[in-house]
JSON list of C-alpha atoms in Angstrom, two decimals:
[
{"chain": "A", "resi": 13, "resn": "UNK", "atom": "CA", "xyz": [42.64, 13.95, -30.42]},
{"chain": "A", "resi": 14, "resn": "UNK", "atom": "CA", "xyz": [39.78, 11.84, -30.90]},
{"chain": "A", "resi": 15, "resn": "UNK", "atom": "CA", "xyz": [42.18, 8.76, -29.96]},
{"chain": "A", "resi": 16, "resn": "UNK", "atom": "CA", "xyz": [43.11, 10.39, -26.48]},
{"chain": "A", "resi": 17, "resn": "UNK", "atom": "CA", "xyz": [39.65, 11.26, -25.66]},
{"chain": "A", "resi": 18, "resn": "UNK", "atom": "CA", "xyz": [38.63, 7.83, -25.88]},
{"chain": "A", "resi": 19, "resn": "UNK", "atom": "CA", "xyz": [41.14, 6.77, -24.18]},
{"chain": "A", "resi": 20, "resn": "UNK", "atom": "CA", "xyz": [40.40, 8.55, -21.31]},
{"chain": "A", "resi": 21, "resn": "UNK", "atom": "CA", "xyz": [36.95, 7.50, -21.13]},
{"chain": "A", "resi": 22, "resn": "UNK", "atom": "CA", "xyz": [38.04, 3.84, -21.15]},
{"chain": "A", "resi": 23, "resn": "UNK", "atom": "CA", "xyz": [40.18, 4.45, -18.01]},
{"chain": "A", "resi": 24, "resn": "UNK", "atom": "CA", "xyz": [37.34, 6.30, -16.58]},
{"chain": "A", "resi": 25, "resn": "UNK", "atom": "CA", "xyz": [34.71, 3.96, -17.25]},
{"chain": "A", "resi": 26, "resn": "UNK", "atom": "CA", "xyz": [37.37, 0.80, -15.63]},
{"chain": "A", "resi": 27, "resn": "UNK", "atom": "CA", "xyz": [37.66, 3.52, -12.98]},
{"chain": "A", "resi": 28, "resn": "UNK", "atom": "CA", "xyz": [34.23, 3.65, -11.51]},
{"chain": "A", "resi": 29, "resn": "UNK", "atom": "CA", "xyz": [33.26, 1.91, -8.31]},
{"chain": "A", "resi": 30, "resn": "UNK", "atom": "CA", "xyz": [31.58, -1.86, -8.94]},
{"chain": "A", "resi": 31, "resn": "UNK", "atom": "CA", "xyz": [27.82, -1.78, -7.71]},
{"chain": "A", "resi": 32, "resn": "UNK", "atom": "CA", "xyz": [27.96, -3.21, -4.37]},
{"chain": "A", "resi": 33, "resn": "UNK", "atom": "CA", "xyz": [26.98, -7.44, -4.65]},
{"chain": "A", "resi": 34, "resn": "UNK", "atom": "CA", "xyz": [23.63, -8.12, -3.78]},
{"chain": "A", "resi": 35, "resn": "UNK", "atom": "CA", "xyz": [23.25, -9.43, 0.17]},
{"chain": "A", "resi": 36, "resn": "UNK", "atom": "CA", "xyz": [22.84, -13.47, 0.62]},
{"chain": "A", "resi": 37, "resn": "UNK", "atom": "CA", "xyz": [19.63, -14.64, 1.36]},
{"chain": "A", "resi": 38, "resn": "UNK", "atom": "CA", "xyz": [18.90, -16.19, 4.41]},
{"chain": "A", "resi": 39, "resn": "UNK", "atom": "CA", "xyz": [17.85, -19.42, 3.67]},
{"chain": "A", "resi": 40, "resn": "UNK", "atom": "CA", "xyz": [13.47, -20.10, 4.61]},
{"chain": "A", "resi": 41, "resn": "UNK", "atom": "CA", "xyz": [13.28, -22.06, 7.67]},
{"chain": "A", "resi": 42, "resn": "UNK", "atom": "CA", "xyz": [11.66, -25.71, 6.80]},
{"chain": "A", "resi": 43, "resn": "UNK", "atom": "CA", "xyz": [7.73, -25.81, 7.15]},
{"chain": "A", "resi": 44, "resn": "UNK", "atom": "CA", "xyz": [6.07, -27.02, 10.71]},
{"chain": "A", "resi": 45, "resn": "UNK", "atom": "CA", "xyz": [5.99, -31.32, 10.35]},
{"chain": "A", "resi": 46, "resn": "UNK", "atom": "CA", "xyz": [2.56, -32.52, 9.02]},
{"chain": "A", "resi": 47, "resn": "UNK", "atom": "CA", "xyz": [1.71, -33.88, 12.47]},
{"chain": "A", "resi": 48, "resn": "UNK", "atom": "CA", "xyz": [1.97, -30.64, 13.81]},
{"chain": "A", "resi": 49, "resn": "UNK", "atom": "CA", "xyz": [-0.84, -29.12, 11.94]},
{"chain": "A", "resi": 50, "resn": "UNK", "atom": "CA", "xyz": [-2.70, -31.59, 13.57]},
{"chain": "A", "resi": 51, "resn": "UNK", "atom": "CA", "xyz": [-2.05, -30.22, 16.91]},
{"chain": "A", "resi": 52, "resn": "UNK", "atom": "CA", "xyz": [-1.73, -26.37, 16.04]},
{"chain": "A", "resi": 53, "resn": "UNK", "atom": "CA", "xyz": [-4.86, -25.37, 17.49]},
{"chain": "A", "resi": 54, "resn": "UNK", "atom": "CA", "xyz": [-5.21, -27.39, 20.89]},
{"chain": "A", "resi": 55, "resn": "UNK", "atom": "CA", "xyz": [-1.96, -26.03, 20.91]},
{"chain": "A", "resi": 56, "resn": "UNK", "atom": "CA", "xyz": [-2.35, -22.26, 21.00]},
{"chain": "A", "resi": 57, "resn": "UNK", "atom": "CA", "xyz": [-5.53, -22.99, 23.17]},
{"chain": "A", "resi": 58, "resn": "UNK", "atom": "CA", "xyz": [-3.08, -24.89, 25.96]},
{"chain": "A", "resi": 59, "resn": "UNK", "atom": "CA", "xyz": [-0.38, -22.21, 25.85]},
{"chain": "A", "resi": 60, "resn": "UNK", "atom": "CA", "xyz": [-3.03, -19.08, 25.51]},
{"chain": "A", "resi": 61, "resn": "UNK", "atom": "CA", "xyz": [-4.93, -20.66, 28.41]},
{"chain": "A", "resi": 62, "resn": "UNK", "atom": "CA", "xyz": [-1.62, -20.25, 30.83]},
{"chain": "A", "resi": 63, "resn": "UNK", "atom": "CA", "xyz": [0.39, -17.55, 29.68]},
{"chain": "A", "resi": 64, "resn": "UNK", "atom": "CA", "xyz": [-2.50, -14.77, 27.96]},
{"chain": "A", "resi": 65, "resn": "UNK", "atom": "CA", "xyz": [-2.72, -13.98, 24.71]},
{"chain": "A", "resi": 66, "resn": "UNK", "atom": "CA", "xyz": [0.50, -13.05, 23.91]},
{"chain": "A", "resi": 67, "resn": "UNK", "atom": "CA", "xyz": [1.89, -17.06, 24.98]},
{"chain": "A", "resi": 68, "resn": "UNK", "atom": "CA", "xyz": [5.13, -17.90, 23.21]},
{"chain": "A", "resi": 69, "resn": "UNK", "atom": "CA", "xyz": [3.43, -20.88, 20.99]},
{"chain": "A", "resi": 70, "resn": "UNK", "atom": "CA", "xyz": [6.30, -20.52, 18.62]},
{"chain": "A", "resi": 71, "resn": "UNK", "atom": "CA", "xyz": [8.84, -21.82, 21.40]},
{"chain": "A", "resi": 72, "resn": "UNK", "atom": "CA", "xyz": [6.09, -24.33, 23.26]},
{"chain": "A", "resi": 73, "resn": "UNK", "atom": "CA", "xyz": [5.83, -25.86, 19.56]},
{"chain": "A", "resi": 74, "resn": "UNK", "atom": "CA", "xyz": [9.06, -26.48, 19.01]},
{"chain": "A", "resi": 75, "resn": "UNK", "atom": "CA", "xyz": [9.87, -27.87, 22.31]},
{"chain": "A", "resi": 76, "resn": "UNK", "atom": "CA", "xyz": [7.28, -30.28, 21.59]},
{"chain": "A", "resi": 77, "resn": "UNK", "atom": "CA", "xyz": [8.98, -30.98, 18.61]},
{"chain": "A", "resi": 78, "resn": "UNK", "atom": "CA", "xyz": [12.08, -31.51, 20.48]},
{"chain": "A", "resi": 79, "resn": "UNK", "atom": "CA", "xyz": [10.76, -33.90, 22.85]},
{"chain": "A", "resi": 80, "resn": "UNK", "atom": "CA", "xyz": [8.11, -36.18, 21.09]},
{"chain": "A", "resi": 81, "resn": "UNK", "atom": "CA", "xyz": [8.21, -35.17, 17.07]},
{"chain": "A", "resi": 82, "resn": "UNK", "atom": "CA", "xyz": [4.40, -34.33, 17.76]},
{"chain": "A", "resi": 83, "resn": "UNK", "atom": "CA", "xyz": [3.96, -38.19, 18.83]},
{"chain": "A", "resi": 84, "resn": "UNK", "atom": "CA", "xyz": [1.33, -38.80, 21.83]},
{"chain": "A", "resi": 85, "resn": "UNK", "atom": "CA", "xyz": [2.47, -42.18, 22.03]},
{"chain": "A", "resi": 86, "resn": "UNK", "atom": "CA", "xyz": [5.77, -41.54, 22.00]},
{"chain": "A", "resi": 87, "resn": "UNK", "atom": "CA", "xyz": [8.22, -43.26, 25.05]},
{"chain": "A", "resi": 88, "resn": "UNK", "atom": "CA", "xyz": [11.62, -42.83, 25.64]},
{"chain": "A", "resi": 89, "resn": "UNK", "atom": "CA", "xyz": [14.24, -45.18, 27.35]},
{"chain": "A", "resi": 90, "resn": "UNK", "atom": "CA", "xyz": [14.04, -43.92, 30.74]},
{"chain": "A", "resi": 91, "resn": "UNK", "atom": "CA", "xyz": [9.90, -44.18, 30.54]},
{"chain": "A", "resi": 92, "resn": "UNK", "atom": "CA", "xyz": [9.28, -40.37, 29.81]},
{"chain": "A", "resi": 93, "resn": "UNK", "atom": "CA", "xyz": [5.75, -40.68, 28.19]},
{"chain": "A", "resi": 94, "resn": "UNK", "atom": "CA", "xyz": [3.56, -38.70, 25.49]},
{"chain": "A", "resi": 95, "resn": "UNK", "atom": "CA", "xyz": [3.85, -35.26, 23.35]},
{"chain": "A", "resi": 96, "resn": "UNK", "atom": "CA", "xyz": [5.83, -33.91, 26.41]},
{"chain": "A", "resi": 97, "resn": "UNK", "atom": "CA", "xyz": [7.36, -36.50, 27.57]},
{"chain": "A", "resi": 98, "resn": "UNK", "atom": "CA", "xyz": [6.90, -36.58, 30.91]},
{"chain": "A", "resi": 99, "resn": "UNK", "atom": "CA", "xyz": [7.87, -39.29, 33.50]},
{"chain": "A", "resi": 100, "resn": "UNK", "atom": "CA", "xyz": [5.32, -40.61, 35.42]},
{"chain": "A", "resi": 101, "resn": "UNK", "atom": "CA", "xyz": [6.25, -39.54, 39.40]},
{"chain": "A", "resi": 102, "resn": "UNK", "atom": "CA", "xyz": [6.54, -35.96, 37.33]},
{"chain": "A", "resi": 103, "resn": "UNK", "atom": "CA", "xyz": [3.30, -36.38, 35.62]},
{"chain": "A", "resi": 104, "resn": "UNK", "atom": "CA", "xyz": [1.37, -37.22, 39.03]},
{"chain": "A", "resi": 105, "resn": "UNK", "atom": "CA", "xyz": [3.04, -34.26, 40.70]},
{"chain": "A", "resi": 106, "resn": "UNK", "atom": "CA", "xyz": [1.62, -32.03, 37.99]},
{"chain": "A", "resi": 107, "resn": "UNK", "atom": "CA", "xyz": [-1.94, -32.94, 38.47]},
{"chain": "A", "resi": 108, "resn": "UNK", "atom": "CA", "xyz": [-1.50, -32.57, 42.13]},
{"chain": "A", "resi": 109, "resn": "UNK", "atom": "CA", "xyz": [-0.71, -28.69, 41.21]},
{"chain": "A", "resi": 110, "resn": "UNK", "atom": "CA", "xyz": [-3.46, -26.15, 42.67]},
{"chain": "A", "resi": 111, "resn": "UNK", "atom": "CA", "xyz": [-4.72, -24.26, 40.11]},
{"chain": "A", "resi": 112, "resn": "UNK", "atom": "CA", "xyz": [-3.39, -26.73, 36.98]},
{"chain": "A", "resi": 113, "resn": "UNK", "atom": "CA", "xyz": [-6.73, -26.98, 35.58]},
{"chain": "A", "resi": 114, "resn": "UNK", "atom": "CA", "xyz": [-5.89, -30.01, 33.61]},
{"chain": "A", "resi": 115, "resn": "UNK", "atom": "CA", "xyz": [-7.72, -32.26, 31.80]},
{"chain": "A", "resi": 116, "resn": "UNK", "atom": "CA", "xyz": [-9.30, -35.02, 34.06]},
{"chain": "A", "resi": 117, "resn": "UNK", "atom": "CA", "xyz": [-7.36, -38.58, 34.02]},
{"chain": "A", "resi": 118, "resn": "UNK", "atom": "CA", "xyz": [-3.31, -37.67, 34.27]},
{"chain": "A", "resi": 119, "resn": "UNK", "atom": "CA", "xyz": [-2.99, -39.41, 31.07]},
{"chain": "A", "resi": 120, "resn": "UNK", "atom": "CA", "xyz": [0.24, -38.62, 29.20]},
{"chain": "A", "resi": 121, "resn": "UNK", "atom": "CA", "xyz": [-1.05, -39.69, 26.28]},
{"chain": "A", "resi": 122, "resn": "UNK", "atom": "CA", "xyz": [-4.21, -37.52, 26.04]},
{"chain": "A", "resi": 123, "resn": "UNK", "atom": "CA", "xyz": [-2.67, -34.89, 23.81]},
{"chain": "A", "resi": 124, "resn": "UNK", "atom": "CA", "xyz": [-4.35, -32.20, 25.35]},
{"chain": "A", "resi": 125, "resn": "UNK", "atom": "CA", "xyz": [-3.42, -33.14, 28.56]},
{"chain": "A", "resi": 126, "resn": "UNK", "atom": "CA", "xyz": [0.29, -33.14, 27.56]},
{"chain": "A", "resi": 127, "resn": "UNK", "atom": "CA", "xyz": [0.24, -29.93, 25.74]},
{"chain": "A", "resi": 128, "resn": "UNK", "atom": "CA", "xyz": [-1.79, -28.16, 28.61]},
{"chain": "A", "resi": 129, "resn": "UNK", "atom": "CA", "xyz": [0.33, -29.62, 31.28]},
{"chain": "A", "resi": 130, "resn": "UNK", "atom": "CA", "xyz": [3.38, -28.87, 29.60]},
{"chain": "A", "resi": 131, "resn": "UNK", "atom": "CA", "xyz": [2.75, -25.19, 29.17]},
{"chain": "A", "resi": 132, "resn": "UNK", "atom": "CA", "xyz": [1.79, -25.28, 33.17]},
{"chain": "A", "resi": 133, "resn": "UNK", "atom": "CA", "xyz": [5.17, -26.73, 34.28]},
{"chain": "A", "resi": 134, "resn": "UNK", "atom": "CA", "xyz": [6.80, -24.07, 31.84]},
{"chain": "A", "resi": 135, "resn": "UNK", "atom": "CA", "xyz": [5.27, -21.32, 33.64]},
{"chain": "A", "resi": 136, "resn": "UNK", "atom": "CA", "xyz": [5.66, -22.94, 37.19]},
{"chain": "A", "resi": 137, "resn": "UNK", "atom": "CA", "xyz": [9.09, -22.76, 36.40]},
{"chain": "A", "resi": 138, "resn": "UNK", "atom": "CA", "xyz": [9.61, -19.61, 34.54]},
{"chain": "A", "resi": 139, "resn": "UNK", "atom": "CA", "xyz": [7.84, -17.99, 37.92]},
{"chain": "A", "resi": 140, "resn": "UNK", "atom": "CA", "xyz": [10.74, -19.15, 40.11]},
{"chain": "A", "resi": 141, "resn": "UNK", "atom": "CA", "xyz": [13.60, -18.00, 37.91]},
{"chain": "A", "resi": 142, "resn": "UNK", "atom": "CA", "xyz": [15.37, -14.92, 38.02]},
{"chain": "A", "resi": 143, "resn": "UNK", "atom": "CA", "xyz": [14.48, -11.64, 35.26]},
{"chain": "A", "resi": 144, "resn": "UNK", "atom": "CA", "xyz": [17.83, -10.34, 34.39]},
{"chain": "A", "resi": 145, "resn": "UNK", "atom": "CA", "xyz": [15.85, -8.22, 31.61]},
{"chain": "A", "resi": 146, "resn": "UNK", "atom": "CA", "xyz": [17.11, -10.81, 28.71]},
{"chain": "A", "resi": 147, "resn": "UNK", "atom": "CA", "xyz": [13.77, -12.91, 28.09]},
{"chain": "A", "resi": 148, "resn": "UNK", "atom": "CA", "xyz": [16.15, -15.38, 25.72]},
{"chain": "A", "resi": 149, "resn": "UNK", "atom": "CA", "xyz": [18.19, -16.27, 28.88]},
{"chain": "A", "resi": 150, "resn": "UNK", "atom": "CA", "xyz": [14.87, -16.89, 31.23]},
{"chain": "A", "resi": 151, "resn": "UNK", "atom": "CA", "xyz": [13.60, -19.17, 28.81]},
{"chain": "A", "resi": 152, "resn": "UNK", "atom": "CA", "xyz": [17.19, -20.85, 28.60]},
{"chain": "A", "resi": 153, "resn": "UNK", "atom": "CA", "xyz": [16.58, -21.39, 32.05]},
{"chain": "A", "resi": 154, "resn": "UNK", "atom": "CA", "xyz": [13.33, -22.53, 31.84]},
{"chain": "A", "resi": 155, "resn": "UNK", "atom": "CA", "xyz": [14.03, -25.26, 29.35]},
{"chain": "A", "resi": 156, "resn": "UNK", "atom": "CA", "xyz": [16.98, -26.07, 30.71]},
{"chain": "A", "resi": 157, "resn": "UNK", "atom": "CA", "xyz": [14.60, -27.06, 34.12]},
{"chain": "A", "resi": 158, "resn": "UNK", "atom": "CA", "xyz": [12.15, -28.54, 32.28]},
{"chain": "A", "resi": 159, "resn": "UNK", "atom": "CA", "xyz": [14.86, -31.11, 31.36]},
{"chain": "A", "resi": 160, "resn": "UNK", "atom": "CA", "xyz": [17.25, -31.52, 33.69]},
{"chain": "A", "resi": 161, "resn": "UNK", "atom": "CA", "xyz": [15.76, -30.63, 36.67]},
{"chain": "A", "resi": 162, "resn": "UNK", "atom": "CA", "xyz": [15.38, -27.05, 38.26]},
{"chain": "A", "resi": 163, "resn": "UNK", "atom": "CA", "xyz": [17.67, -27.31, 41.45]},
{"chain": "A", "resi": 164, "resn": "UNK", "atom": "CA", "xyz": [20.56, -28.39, 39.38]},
{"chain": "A", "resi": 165, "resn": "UNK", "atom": "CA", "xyz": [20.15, -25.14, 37.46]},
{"chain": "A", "resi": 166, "resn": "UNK", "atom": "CA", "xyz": [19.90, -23.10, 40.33]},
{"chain": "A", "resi": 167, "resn": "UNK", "atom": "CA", "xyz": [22.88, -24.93, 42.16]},
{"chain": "A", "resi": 168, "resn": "UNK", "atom": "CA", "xyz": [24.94, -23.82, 38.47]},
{"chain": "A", "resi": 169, "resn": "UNK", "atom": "CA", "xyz": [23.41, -20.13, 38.66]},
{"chain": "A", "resi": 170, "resn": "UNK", "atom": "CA", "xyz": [24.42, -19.63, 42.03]},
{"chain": "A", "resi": 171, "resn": "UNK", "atom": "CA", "xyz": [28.06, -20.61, 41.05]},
{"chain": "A", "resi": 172, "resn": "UNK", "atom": "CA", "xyz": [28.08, -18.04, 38.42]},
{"chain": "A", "resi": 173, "resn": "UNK", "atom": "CA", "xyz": [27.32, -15.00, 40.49]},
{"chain": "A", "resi": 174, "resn": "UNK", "atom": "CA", "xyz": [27.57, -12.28, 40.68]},
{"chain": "A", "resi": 175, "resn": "UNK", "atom": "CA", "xyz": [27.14, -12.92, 36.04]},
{"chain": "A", "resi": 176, "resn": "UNK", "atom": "CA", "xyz": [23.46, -13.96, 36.03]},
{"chain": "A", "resi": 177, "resn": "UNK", "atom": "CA", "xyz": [23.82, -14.69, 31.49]},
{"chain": "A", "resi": 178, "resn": "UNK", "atom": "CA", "xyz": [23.36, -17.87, 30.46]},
{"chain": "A", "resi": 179, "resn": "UNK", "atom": "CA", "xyz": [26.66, -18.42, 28.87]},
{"chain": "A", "resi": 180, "resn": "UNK", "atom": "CA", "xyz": [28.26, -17.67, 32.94]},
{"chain": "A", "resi": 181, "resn": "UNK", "atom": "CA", "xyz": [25.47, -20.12, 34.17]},
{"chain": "A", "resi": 182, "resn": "UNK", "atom": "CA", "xyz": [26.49, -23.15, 31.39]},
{"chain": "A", "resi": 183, "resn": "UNK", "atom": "CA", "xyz": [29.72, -22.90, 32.37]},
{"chain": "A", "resi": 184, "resn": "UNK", "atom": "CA", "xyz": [29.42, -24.23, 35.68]},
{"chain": "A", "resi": 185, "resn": "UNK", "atom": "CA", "xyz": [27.39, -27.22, 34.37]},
{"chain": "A", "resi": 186, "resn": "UNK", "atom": "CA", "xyz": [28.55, -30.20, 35.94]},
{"chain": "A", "resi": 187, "resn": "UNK", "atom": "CA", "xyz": [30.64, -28.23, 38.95]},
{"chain": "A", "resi": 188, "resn": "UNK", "atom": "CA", "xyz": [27.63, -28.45, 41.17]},
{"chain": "A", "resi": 189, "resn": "UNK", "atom": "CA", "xyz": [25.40, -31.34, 41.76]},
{"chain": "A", "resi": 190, "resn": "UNK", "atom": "CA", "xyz": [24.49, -32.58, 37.89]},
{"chain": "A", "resi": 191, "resn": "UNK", "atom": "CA", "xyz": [26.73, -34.82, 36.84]},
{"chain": "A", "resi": 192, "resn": "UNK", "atom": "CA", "xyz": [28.96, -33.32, 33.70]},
{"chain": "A", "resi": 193, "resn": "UNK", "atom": "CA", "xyz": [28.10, -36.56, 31.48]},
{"chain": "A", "resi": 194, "resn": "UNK", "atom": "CA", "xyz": [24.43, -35.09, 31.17]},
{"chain": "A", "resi": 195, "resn": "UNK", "atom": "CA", "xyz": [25.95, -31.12, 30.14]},
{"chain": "A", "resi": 196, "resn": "UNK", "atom": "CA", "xyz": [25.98, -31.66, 26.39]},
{"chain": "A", "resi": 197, "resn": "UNK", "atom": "CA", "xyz": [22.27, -32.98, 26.76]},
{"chain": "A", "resi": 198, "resn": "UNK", "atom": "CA", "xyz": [20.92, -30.31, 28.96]},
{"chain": "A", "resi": 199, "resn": "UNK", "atom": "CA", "xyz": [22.58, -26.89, 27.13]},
{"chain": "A", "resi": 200, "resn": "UNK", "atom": "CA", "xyz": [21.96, -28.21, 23.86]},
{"chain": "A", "resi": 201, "resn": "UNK", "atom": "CA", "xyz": [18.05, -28.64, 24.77]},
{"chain": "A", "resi": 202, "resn": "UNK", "atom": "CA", "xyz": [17.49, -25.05, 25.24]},
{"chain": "A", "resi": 203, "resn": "UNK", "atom": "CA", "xyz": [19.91, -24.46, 21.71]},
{"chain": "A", "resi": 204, "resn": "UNK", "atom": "CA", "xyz": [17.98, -26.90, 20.00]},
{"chain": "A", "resi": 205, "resn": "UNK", "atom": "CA", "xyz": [14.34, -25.42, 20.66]},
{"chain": "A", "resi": 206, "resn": "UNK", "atom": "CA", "xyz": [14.85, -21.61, 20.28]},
{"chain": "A", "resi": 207, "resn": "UNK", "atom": "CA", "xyz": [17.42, -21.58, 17.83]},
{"chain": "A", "resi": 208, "resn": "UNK", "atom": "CA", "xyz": [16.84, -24.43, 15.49]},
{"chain": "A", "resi": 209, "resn": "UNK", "atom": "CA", "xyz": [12.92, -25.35, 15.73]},
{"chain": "A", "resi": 210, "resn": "UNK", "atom": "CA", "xyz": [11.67, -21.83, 16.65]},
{"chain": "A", "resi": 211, "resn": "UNK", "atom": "CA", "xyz": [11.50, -20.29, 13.78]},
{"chain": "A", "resi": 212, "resn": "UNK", "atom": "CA", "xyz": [9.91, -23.17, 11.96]},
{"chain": "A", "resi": 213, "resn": "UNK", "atom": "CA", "xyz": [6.88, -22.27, 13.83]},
{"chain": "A", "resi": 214, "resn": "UNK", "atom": "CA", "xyz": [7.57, -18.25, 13.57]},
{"chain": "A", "resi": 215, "resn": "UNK", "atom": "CA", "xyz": [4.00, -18.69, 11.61]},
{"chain": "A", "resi": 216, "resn": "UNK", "atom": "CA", "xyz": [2.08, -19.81, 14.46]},
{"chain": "A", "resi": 217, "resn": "UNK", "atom": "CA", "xyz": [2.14, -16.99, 17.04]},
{"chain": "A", "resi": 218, "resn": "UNK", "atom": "CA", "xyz": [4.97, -14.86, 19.26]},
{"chain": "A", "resi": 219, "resn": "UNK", "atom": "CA", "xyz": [8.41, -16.63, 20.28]},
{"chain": "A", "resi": 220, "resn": "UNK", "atom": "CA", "xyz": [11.47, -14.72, 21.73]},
{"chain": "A", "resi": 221, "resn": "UNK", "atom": "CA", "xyz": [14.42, -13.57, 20.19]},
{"chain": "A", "resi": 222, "resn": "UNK", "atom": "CA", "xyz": [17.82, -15.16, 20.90]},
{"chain": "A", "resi": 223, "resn": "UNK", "atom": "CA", "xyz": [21.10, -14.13, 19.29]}
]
């Protein structure tokens, strides 16, 4: 008798349900660059200073990660100059902005003039986008503008209607008037920033949440 009971609690016991296995963790996104921390607070003074208190410095940050590495000497092949990298023709158009309230000299090298002017043009172009309620695809749009140029976006968008999400609008990259060579650039720009760098500066103030 003793010999069945046992038994029975054996096949019991191999019976029960296994704990359920503990969730992966997500791995920690890798710290902010040391030459960041250099620039953290003129930074969140630039962005604060155009878009309130509640700026996005987390995605500002990493685009300027994405374009110079934090560098405010940086220059790129085509002559795109400083932290933001802008080209010069754009860089005089900025200062000639009412209402920029830039530092005095236009130089792209001045960090604080890059950082201040590049939160500016952000906004300028956020303004002129449309809200379809999804504040991930407006700043899609707005980066993608910011580097390729805002009337080939809006050429693209206007393909896509009457779908106004920003996987309709990449789709007609390079059936308007950009040329399709520069696509992988331009949509990867936007994935790049909000997805990749963002949350390596989650620590430094609000972003906005992509999927």
């Amino acid at each position: 008798m003793r010999d069945l009971v046992a038994a029975l609690g054996t096949l019991l016991a191999g019976s029960a349900p296994s704990p359920d296995p503990a969730p992966a963790s997500v791995p920690a996104a890798p710290a902010p660059p040391l030459a960041a921390q250099a620039h953290r607070a003129e930074l969140t003074r630039a962005t604060r200073l155009v878009w309130g208190l509640d700026a996005p410095i987390a995605v500002l940050a990493a685009q300027v990660h994405q374009e110079s590495g934090w560098n405010p000497r940086a220059v790129s092949p085509v002559g795109a100059q400083g932290m933001a990298q802008f080209m010069p023709a754009t860089a005089r158009w900025i200062c000639g902005l009412p209402g920029a309230d830039l530092p005095p000299g236009c130089d792209t090298t001045n960090p604080t003039w890059a950082l201040r002017a590049m939160a500016r043009y952000d906004r300028w172009l956020w303004e002129r986008l449309p809200d379809n309620g999804n504040a991930c695809d407006r700043w899609w749009a707005t980066l993608r503008s910011y580097n390729g140029g805002l009337g080939h976006w809006q050429k693209e968008a206007a393909l896509a209607q009457p779908s106004r999400d920003r996987t309709s609008i990449d789709a007609q990259c390079g059936k308007a008037s950009r040329n399709i060579k520069h696509c992988p650039e331009n949509i990867g720009y936007p994935h790049r920033i909000l997805l990749t760098l963002q949350p390596r500066y989650a620590g430094w103030g609000p972003g906005v949440k992509c999927g």
